[in-house]
CSV table of C-alpha atoms and ligand atoms in Angstrom, one decimal:
chain,number,residue,atom,x,y,z
G,1,MET,CA,76.6,70.8,118.8
G,2,THR,CA,78.6,70.0,115.2
G,3,VAL,CA,75.8,72.4,112.8
G,4,SER,CA,75.5,75.8,115.5
G,5,LEU,CA,79.3,75.6,116.2
G,6,MET,CA,79.4,74.9,111.8
G,7,SER,CA,77.1,78.3,111.4
G,8,SER,CA,78.4,80.7,114.0
G,9,THR,CA,81.9,79.7,112.5
G,10,ILE,CA,80.3,80.4,108.9
G,11,GLU,CA,78.4,83.2,109.7
G,12,HIS,CA,82.3,85.4,111.3
G,13,LEU,CA,82.9,84.4,107.5
G,14,SER,CA,80.5,86.2,106.0
G,15,LYS,CA,81.5,89.6,105.3
G,16,GLN,CA,77.6,90.9,106.0
G,17,THR,CA,77.4,89.7,110.1
G,18,LYS,CA,78.5,93.0,111.5
G,19,LEU,CA,80.6,92.2,114.8
G,20,LYS,CA,79.9,93.3,118.2
G,21,LEU,CA,83.5,94.8,119.3
G,22,LEU,CA,84.9,96.3,123.3
G,23,PHE,CA,87.2,98.6,122.2
G,24,ILE,CA,89.3,99.0,125.8
G,25,SER,CA,91.8,101.8,125.1
G,26,THR,CA,95.4,103.2,126.6
G,27,PRO,CA,95.4,103.9,130.3
G,28,VAL,CA,98.1,106.5,129.8
G,29,GLY,CA,95.5,109.1,129.6
G,30,PRO,CA,92.2,109.7,128.6
G,31,LEU,CA,91.4,109.7,125.0
G,32,GLY,CA,91.6,113.5,123.5
G,33,SER,CA,94.5,114.2,126.2
G,34,GLY,CA,97.4,112.9,124.4
G,35,LEU,CA,99.2,111.2,126.3
G,36,GLY,CA,97.7,108.4,124.8
G,37,GLY,CA,99.8,109.8,121.5
G,38,GLY,CA,99.9,107.8,117.7
G,39,VAL,CA,97.6,104.9,119.7
G,40,GLU,CA,94.7,107.4,120.7
G,41,LEU,CA,94.5,108.1,117.0
G,42,THR,CA,94.1,104.5,115.5
G,43,LEU,CA,91.4,103.6,118.3
G,44,THR,CA,89.5,106.4,117.5
G,45,ASN,CA,90.2,106.4,113.6
G,46,LEU,CA,89.1,102.8,113.5
G,47,VAL,CA,86.3,103.4,115.5
G,48,GLN,CA,85.2,105.9,113.1
G,49,GLU,CA,85.4,103.5,110.3
G,50,LEU,CA,84.6,100.8,111.6
G,51,GLN,CA,80.7,101.7,112.4
G,52,ARG,CA,80.9,103.0,109.6
G,53,GLN,CA,80.8,100.0,108.2
G,54,GLY,CA,78.2,98.7,109.9
G,55,HIS,CA,80.2,97.2,113.8
G,56,SER,CA,79.0,98.1,116.8
G,57,ILE,CA,82.1,99.5,119.1
G,58,GLN,CA,81.5,99.6,122.6
G,59,VAL,CA,85.0,102.5,124.0
G,60,VAL,CA,85.9,101.7,127.7
G,61,ALA,CA,88.4,104.8,128.2
G,62,PRO,CA,90.0,106.3,131.6
G,63,GLU,CA,87.2,108.8,133.2
G,64,ASN,CA,87.6,112.5,131.9
G,65,SER,CA,88.2,110.7,127.8
G,66,VAL,CA,86.2,112.6,125.0
G,67,ALA,CA,85.4,111.2,121.5
G,68,SER,CA,83.3,113.0,119.3
G,69,ASN,CA,82.2,109.6,117.8
G,70,THR,CA,81.5,106.5,120.2
G,71,SER,CA,79.5,105.7,123.3
G,72,LEU,CA,82.6,106.2,126.3
G,73,VAL,CA,81.9,103.5,129.7
G,74,ALA,CA,83.7,105.7,131.3
G,75,ILE,CA,86.0,104.0,134.3
G,76,PRO,CA,88.3,106.4,137.0
G,77,GLY,CA,91.1,105.3,138.3
G,78,GLU,CA,94.8,106.5,138.8
G,79,LEU,CA,96.7,106.2,135.4
G,80,GLN,CA,99.6,104.3,134.0
G,81,PRO,CA,102.8,105.4,133.9
G,82,THR,CA,104.0,105.5,131.2
G,83,ALA,CA,105.8,102.6,129.9
G,84,HIS,CA,108.9,104.3,127.0
G,85,THR,CA,110.5,106.0,130.1
G,86,ARG,CA,111.7,103.2,131.9
G,87,GLY,CA,114.7,100.2,131.4
G,88,ARG,CA,114.3,97.3,129.9
G,89,ALA,CA,114.4,95.6,133.5
G,90,SER,CA,111.5,97.4,134.5
G,91,PRO,CA,109.1,95.8,136.7
G,92,ILE,CA,105.2,95.5,136.6
G,93,THR,CA,104.1,97.8,138.3
G,94,LEU,CA,100.3,98.8,139.2
G,95,PRO,CA,99.2,101.8,141.2
G,96,GLY,CA,96.5,101.2,144.1
G,97,HIS,CA,93.4,102.1,142.8
G,98,SER,CA,94.4,101.1,138.9
G,99,VAL,CA,92.6,102.3,136.1
G,100,LEU,CA,93.4,99.7,133.8
G,101,ALA,CA,92.5,97.0,136.2
G,102,GLY,CA,89.3,99.3,136.1
G,103,MET,CA,88.5,99.6,133.1
G,104,TRP,CA,89.9,95.3,132.5
G,105,ASP,CA,87.3,94.4,135.8
G,106,TYR,CA,84.7,96.2,134.0
G,107,ALA,CA,85.8,94.3,130.6
G,108,ARG,CA,86.0,90.9,132.6
G,109,LYS,CA,81.9,91.7,134.2
G,110,ALA,CA,80.6,92.8,130.2
G,111,GLN,CA,82.3,90.1,127.9
G,112,GLN,CA,79.4,88.4,127.1
G,113,ASP,CA,77.6,91.3,125.1
G,114,TYR,CA,80.6,90.8,122.0
G,115,ASP,CA,82.3,89.1,119.4
G,116,LEU,CA,85.8,89.8,120.0
G,117,LEU,CA,87.1,92.7,122.9
G,118,VAL,CA,89.7,94.9,121.7
G,119,ASN,CA,92.9,96.0,124.2
G,120,PHE,CA,94.8,99.3,122.6
G,121,ALA,CA,96.6,99.4,126.4
G,122,TYR,CA,100.8,98.3,126.3
G,123,ASP,CA,100.4,97.1,129.2
G,124,TRP,CA,101.2,93.5,131.4
G,125,LEU,CA,97.4,93.4,133.0
G,126,PRO,CA,95.3,92.6,129.8
G,127,PHE,CA,98.1,90.2,128.3
G,128,TYR,CA,98.5,87.9,131.8
G,129,LEU,CA,95.2,88.0,131.8
G,130,THR,CA,94.1,87.4,128.8
G,131,PRO,CA,94.1,82.6,129.6
G,132,PHE,CA,90.9,84.2,132.1
G,133,ILE,CA,88.5,85.4,129.5
G,134,GLY,CA,86.3,83.4,128.5
G,135,ARG,CA,85.8,86.3,124.7
G,136,PRO,CA,88.7,86.3,121.9
G,137,ILE,CA,90.5,89.1,122.2
G,138,ALA,CA,93.1,91.0,119.6
G,139,HIS,CA,96.3,93.2,121.1
G,140,PHE,CA,96.5,95.8,119.1
G,141,VAL,CA,100.4,96.5,120.5
G,142,SER,CA,101.1,100.3,119.8
G,143,MET,CA,105.0,100.5,120.7
G,144,GLY,CA,108.1,98.3,119.4
G,145,SER,CA,110.4,96.3,122.6
G,146,LEU,CA,110.6,98.0,125.8
G,147,SER,CA,110.6,95.2,128.8
G,148,THR,CA,111.7,92.5,128.7
G,149,ALA,CA,108.7,91.6,130.9
G,150,MET,CA,106.2,92.5,128.4
G,151,ASP,CA,107.9,91.0,125.6
G,152,HIS,CA,107.4,88.2,127.8
G,153,VAL,CA,103.8,88.0,128.3
G,154,ILE,CA,103.3,89.1,125.1
G,155,HIS,CA,105.1,86.4,124.0
G,156,ASN,CA,102.6,84.0,125.8
G,157,VAL,CA,99.7,85.6,124.2
G,158,ALA,CA,101.4,85.4,121.1
G,159,LEU,CA,101.9,81.5,121.4
G,160,GLN,CA,98.4,80.5,123.4
G,161,PHE,CA,96.7,82.5,120.8
G,162,PRO,CA,98.1,82.5,118.0
G,163,ASP,CA,97.6,85.5,115.6
G,164,THR,CA,95.9,87.7,117.9
G,165,ILE,CA,98.9,90.6,118.1
G,166,GLY,CA,98.9,93.0,115.7
G,167,VAL,CA,100.8,95.4,115.4
G,168,TYR,CA,101.7,98.6,112.8
G,169,THR,CA,105.1,97.8,110.3
G,170,ARG,CA,107.1,94.9,110.1
G,171,THR,CA,110.4,97.2,111.7
G,172,GLN,CA,108.2,97.1,114.5
G,173,ALA,CA,107.1,93.3,114.8
G,174,GLU,CA,110.8,92.6,114.4
G,175,THR,CA,111.9,94.7,117.4
G,176,PHE,CA,110.5,90.9,119.7
G,177,PRO,CA,111.3,87.7,119.7
G,178,PHE,CA,107.9,86.6,117.7
G,179,ALA,CA,108.0,88.6,115.4
G,180,ASP,CA,106.9,86.5,113.0
G,181,THR,CA,103.0,86.2,114.6
G,182,CYS,CA,102.9,89.2,114.2
G,183,ARG,CA,99.3,90.7,112.3
G,184,CYS,CA,101.0,93.9,109.9
G,185,LEU,CA,97.9,96.7,110.2
G,186,GLY,CA,99.4,100.0,109.1
G,187,SER,CA,98.1,103.2,110.1
G,188,ALA,CA,96.1,105.3,108.5
G,189,VAL,CA,94.1,109.5,108.6
G,190,ASP,CA,91.2,110.7,107.5
G,191,LEU,CA,92.0,112.1,105.4
G,192,SER,CA,88.8,114.3,105.1
G,193,LEU,CA,90.0,116.6,107.4
G,194,TYR,CA,93.7,117.4,105.8
G,195,GLU,CA,93.6,120.1,103.2
G,196,TYR,CA,96.1,119.5,100.8
G,197,CYS,CA,98.8,123.1,100.4
G,198,ASP,CA,100.2,123.8,97.4
G,199,GLN,CA,101.8,127.3,97.9
G,200,PRO,CA,103.9,126.2,101.7
G,201,GLY,CA,105.5,128.9,103.9
G,202,PRO,CA,109.3,129.0,104.9
G,203,CYS,CA,108.8,127.0,108.6
G,204,LEU,CA,109.4,124.1,108.8
G,205,VAL,CA,107.4,121.7,111.0
G,206,TRP,CA,108.0,119.1,113.4
G,207,LEU,CA,105.1,116.7,115.7
G,208,GLY,CA,104.4,115.0,118.7
G,209,ARG,CA,105.1,113.9,122.0
G,210,ILE,CA,108.0,116.2,123.6
G,211,SER,CA,109.9,113.4,125.4
G,212,PRO,CA,114.0,112.6,125.0
G,213,GLU,CA,112.7,109.3,122.5
G,214,LYS,CA,111.1,112.1,120.1
G,215,GLY,CA,115.0,112.9,119.4
G,216,LEU,CA,114.0,117.1,119.0
G,217,GLU,CA,116.9,118.0,120.1
G,218,ASP,CA,118.2,117.7,116.3
G,219,ALA,CA,115.1,119.4,114.7
G,220,VAL,CA,116.1,122.1,116.4
G,221,SER,CA,120.0,122.6,115.8
G,222,ALA,CA,119.0,121.7,112.3
G,223,ALA,CA,117.2,124.8,112.3
G,224,GLN,CA,119.5,126.6,113.7
G,225,ARG,CA,122.2,125.7,111.5
G,226,SER,CA,119.8,126.3,107.8
G,227,GLN,CA,118.1,129.4,110.4
G,228,THR,CA,114.9,127.7,109.2
G,229,PRO,CA,112.2,128.6,111.1
G,230,LEU,CA,110.4,125.5,113.1
G,231,LYS,CA,107.6,125.4,114.6
G,232,ILE,CA,107.0,122.6,117.7
G,233,LEU,CA,103.9,120.9,118.4
G,234,GLY,CA,103.2,118.1,120.4
G,235,LYS,CA,102.3,117.4,124.2
G,236,LEU,CA,105.2,119.3,126.0
G,237,GLU,CA,105.2,115.1,128.1
G,238,ASP,CA,109.3,116.1,129.7
G,239,LYS,CA,109.0,119.9,130.6
G,240,ASP,CA,113.3,118.9,132.2
G,241,TYR,CA,113.1,117.8,129.0
G,242,TRP,CA,111.8,121.2,126.4
G,243,ARG,CA,113.6,123.5,129.2
G,244,LYS,CA,117.2,121.7,128.1
G,245,ILE,CA,117.1,121.9,124.1
G,246,CYS,CA,116.0,126.1,125.2
G,247,GLU,CA,118.7,126.5,127.1
G,248,ASP,CA,121.2,124.3,124.9
G,249,TYR,CA,119.9,125.9,122.0
G,250,PRO,CA,118.7,129.5,122.6
G,251,GLU,CA,119.5,130.9,119.6
G,252,ALA,CA,117.0,128.6,117.5
G,253,PRO,CA,114.3,130.0,114.7
G,254,ILE,CA,111.8,127.8,117.2
G,255,GLU,CA,108.3,128.4,118.3
G,256,TYR,CA,106.3,126.0,120.5
G,257,LEU,CA,102.8,126.2,119.9
G,258,GLY,CA,101.2,123.4,121.9
G,259,PHE,CA,98.8,120.0,121.7
G,260,LEU,CA,97.2,121.1,118.7
G,261,SER,CA,93.1,119.2,117.9
G,262,THR,CA,93.5,117.4,114.6
G,263,ALA,CA,91.7,120.6,112.8
G,264,GLU,CA,94.0,123.5,114.4
G,265,LEU,CA,97.1,120.9,113.9
G,266,GLN,CA,96.9,120.1,109.8
G,267,GLY,CA,96.1,124.1,109.1
G,268,VAL,CA,99.9,124.7,110.7
G,269,VAL,CA,101.2,121.8,109.1
G,270,ARG,CA,99.4,122.3,105.5
G,271,GLN,CA,102.0,125.7,105.4
G,272,CYS,CA,105.2,124.1,105.9
G,273,ARG,CA,108.3,123.6,104.4
G,274,ALA,CA,108.5,119.5,105.2
G,275,LEU,CA,107.9,117.7,108.6
G,276,LEU,CA,111.5,117.1,110.2
G,277,MET,CA,110.9,113.2,112.0
G,278,THR,CA,114.2,112.8,114.4
G,279,PRO,CA,113.4,109.5,116.6
G,280,ARG,CA,115.7,107.9,118.6
G,281,TRP,CA,113.5,104.8,119.6
G,282,ILE,CA,112.0,102.6,116.6
G,283,GLU,CA,108.8,104.2,115.8
G,284,ALA,CA,106.3,102.2,115.5
G,285,PHE,CA,104.7,104.0,112.9
G,286,GLY,CA,105.0,107.8,112.8
G,287,ASN,CA,100.9,108.6,112.3
G,288,VAL,CA,102.1,111.8,111.9
G,289,ALA,CA,104.4,111.0,108.9
G,290,ILE,CA,100.9,109.8,107.1
G,291,GLU,CA,99.3,113.4,108.5
G,292,ALA,CA,101.8,115.5,106.9
G,293,LEU,CA,102.1,113.3,103.6
G,294,ALA,CA,97.8,114.5,103.4
G,295,CYS,CA,98.3,118.0,103.6
G,296,GLY,CA,100.8,117.7,100.7
G,297,VAL,CA,104.1,118.4,102.9
G,298,PRO,CA,107.4,115.6,102.2
G,299,VAL,CA,109.2,114.1,105.0
G,300,ILE,CA,112.2,114.1,106.1
G,301,THR,CA,113.0,111.8,108.7
G,302,TYR,CA,116.2,110.2,110.1
G,303,ARG,CA,116.6,105.4,108.2
G,304,ARG,CA,114.4,104.2,110.8
G,305,GLY,CA,111.6,102.4,112.8
G,306,GLY,CA,108.0,102.3,111.3
G,307,PRO,CA,108.5,106.6,109.3
G,308,ALA,CA,111.2,104.4,107.2
G,309,GLU,CA,108.9,102.4,105.7
G,310,ILE,CA,106.4,104.9,104.8
G,311,VAL,CA,108.7,107.9,103.6
G,312,LYS,CA,109.8,107.5,99.2
G,313,SER,CA,113.4,109.3,99.9
G,314,GLY,CA,113.7,111.4,97.0
G,315,LYS,CA,110.0,111.5,96.3
G,316,THR,CA,107.5,112.4,99.5
G,317,GLY,CA,110.9,113.4,101.4
G,318,TRP,CA,114.2,112.6,102.2
G,319,LEU,CA,115.1,109.1,104.6
G,320,VAL,CA,118.4,110.4,106.8
G,321,GLU,CA,121.2,108.6,108.4
G,322,PRO,CA,119.9,107.9,111.8
G,323,ASP,CA,121.1,111.0,114.3
G,324,SER,CA,122.8,112.8,111.7
G,325,VAL,CA,122.6,117.2,111.9
G,326,ASP,CA,124.4,117.1,109.3
G,327,GLY,CA,122.1,114.8,107.3
G,328,LEU,CA,119.1,117.3,108.1
G,329,THR,CA,120.5,120.2,106.8
G,330,GLU,CA,121.1,118.7,103.9
G,331,ALA,CA,117.7,117.3,103.1
G,332,ILE,CA,116.0,120.2,104.9
G,333,ALA,CA,118.1,122.5,101.5
G,334,GLN,CA,117.4,119.9,98.7
G,335,VAL,CA,113.2,119.4,100.4
G,336,ASP,CA,111.4,122.2,97.7
G,337,GLN,CA,112.7,120.0,95.0
G,338,LEU,CA,109.9,117.4,95.9
G,339,SER,CA,106.8,117.0,94.8
G,340,ARG,CA,104.1,118.3,96.9
G,341,ARG,CA,100.8,116.3,95.0
G,342,ALA,CA,103.4,113.2,95.1
G,343,CYS,CA,103.1,113.2,98.9
G,344,ARG,CA,99.1,113.7,99.2
G,345,GLN,CA,98.9,110.8,96.5
G,346,GLN,CA,100.6,108.7,99.0
G,347,ALA,CA,98.7,109.2,101.6
G,348,GLU,CA,96.2,108.2,99.4
G,349,ALA,CA,96.8,105.3,97.8
G,350,GLU,CA,98.1,104.2,101.3
G,351,TYR,CA,96.9,105.3,104.9
G,352,SER,CA,93.1,105.9,104.5
G,353,LEU,CA,91.3,104.7,106.8
G,354,THR,CA,89.0,102.7,104.6
G,355,ALA,CA,91.6,100.5,103.6
G,356,LEU,CA,92.4,100.3,107.5
G,357,GLY,CA,89.5,99.0,108.5
G,358,GLU,CA,89.3,96.7,106.3
G,359,ARG,CA,92.6,95.5,107.2
G,360,PHE,CA,91.5,95.5,110.9
G,361,GLU,CA,87.6,93.6,109.7
G,362,GLN,CA,89.8,91.3,107.8
G,363,TRP,CA,92.1,90.2,111.4
G,364,PHE,CA,89.0,90.5,113.7
G,365,ARG,CA,87.1,87.8,111.1
G,366,ASP,CA,90.6,85.1,111.2
G,367,ILE,CA,90.6,85.6,114.3
G,368,LEU,CA,86.9,84.6,115.5
G,369,THR,CA,87.4,81.9,112.6
G,370,SER,CA,90.4,80.1,114.2
G,371,ARG,CA,88.7,80.2,117.7
G,372,HIS,CA,85.6,78.3,116.4
M,401,HBI,N1,102.7,103.4,128.1
M,401,HBI,N2,101.8,101.5,130.2
M,401,HBI,C1,102.1,102.1,128.8
M,401,HBI,N3,100.7,102.0,128.0
M,401,HBI,C2,100.4,102.8,127.5
M,401,HBI,O1,99.7,101.7,126.6
M,401,HBI,C3,101.0,103.4,126.3
M,401,HBI,C4,102.1,104.3,127.1
M,401,HBI,N4,103.5,104.9,126.8
M,401,HBI,C5,103.2,105.3,125.6
M,401,HBI,C6,101.7,105.2,124.5
M,401,HBI,N5,100.8,104.2,125.4
M,401,HBI,C7,101.1,105.6,123.4
M,401,HBI,O2,101.4,106.4,122.9
M,401,HBI,C8,102.1,104.7,122.2
M,401,HBI,O3,101.2,104.9,121.0
M,401,HBI,C9,103.4,104.8,121.8
């Protein structure tokens, strides 16, 4: 018995053994819909990079999901209400015919075919089910602390299964009471999809789900004050919020371009003078910041959350006093001093897919080794 356990442990240690992984996606929307925000990009990029490295990955996702590079198990059912707009005391809810429950019923039945399951949902059920599932589960937590109930259920997993909670950044981890047990994995983009541009036009750009925690009104206000045209891209998640912004800033030089594919998005972003980020909340990472840097576009952002760990103020962008529209306006006036080449170089040095794949693979192998 000991010998066989030893051999399987050694097996997982060696880089040569390829892993069989089951990725269970976020239940808030089909992959490719944009409703899953940054975690969609993380999951898709990881699948691409880990498959390139020879691992085999199966993705379980809500029906109508689209993923160019992998086979999908499509699960029917009602989408999960988004967690980021509910209060800290909000109770755990599951719709009747829940797609989340359907995805985890599939995972329970299929688990024998995989070395490791990877959860990308920021939801109570997968964490609660962890001790009921035989196979080890790596939980990628895509946002900071949002509710007491979620903190509690993630904390229980962190205590019972050490080192199985992954996050984007240290700042994000520190919003949880179990910060020191989190594995910080950072993020990345496929740099080959983003084309460097040295000669921008006059516009600024804002990227993201149009939802109150993203603080779009500050970017619109700064565009109006500096009379600089602002292009807005992203999923129009909260229509009332958007309507109020348009009513409050009727003179602002803004243009909403919708939710674009990566290819279309980078085509717009690369021609802009700077990306504005105005997070009201602790952004776990801020994938849009590295998408801009990859195009050579400097990032002006509040000194808050993940983006504040990415931007080198005065070099690849400007860090601004949180919620200060004056600060944004001053930074806009100084953005042309920055080197666009330095922005692209930072993306290449710190946010390549290869580096991301290595960090996640090491995390998975560490979980498998400690499990044996
Ligand atoms: N809400 N309930 C729930 N579950 C998620 O997985 C989730 C979410 N809201 C937003 C979200 N995931 C992603 O956009 C994060 O990457 C931010």
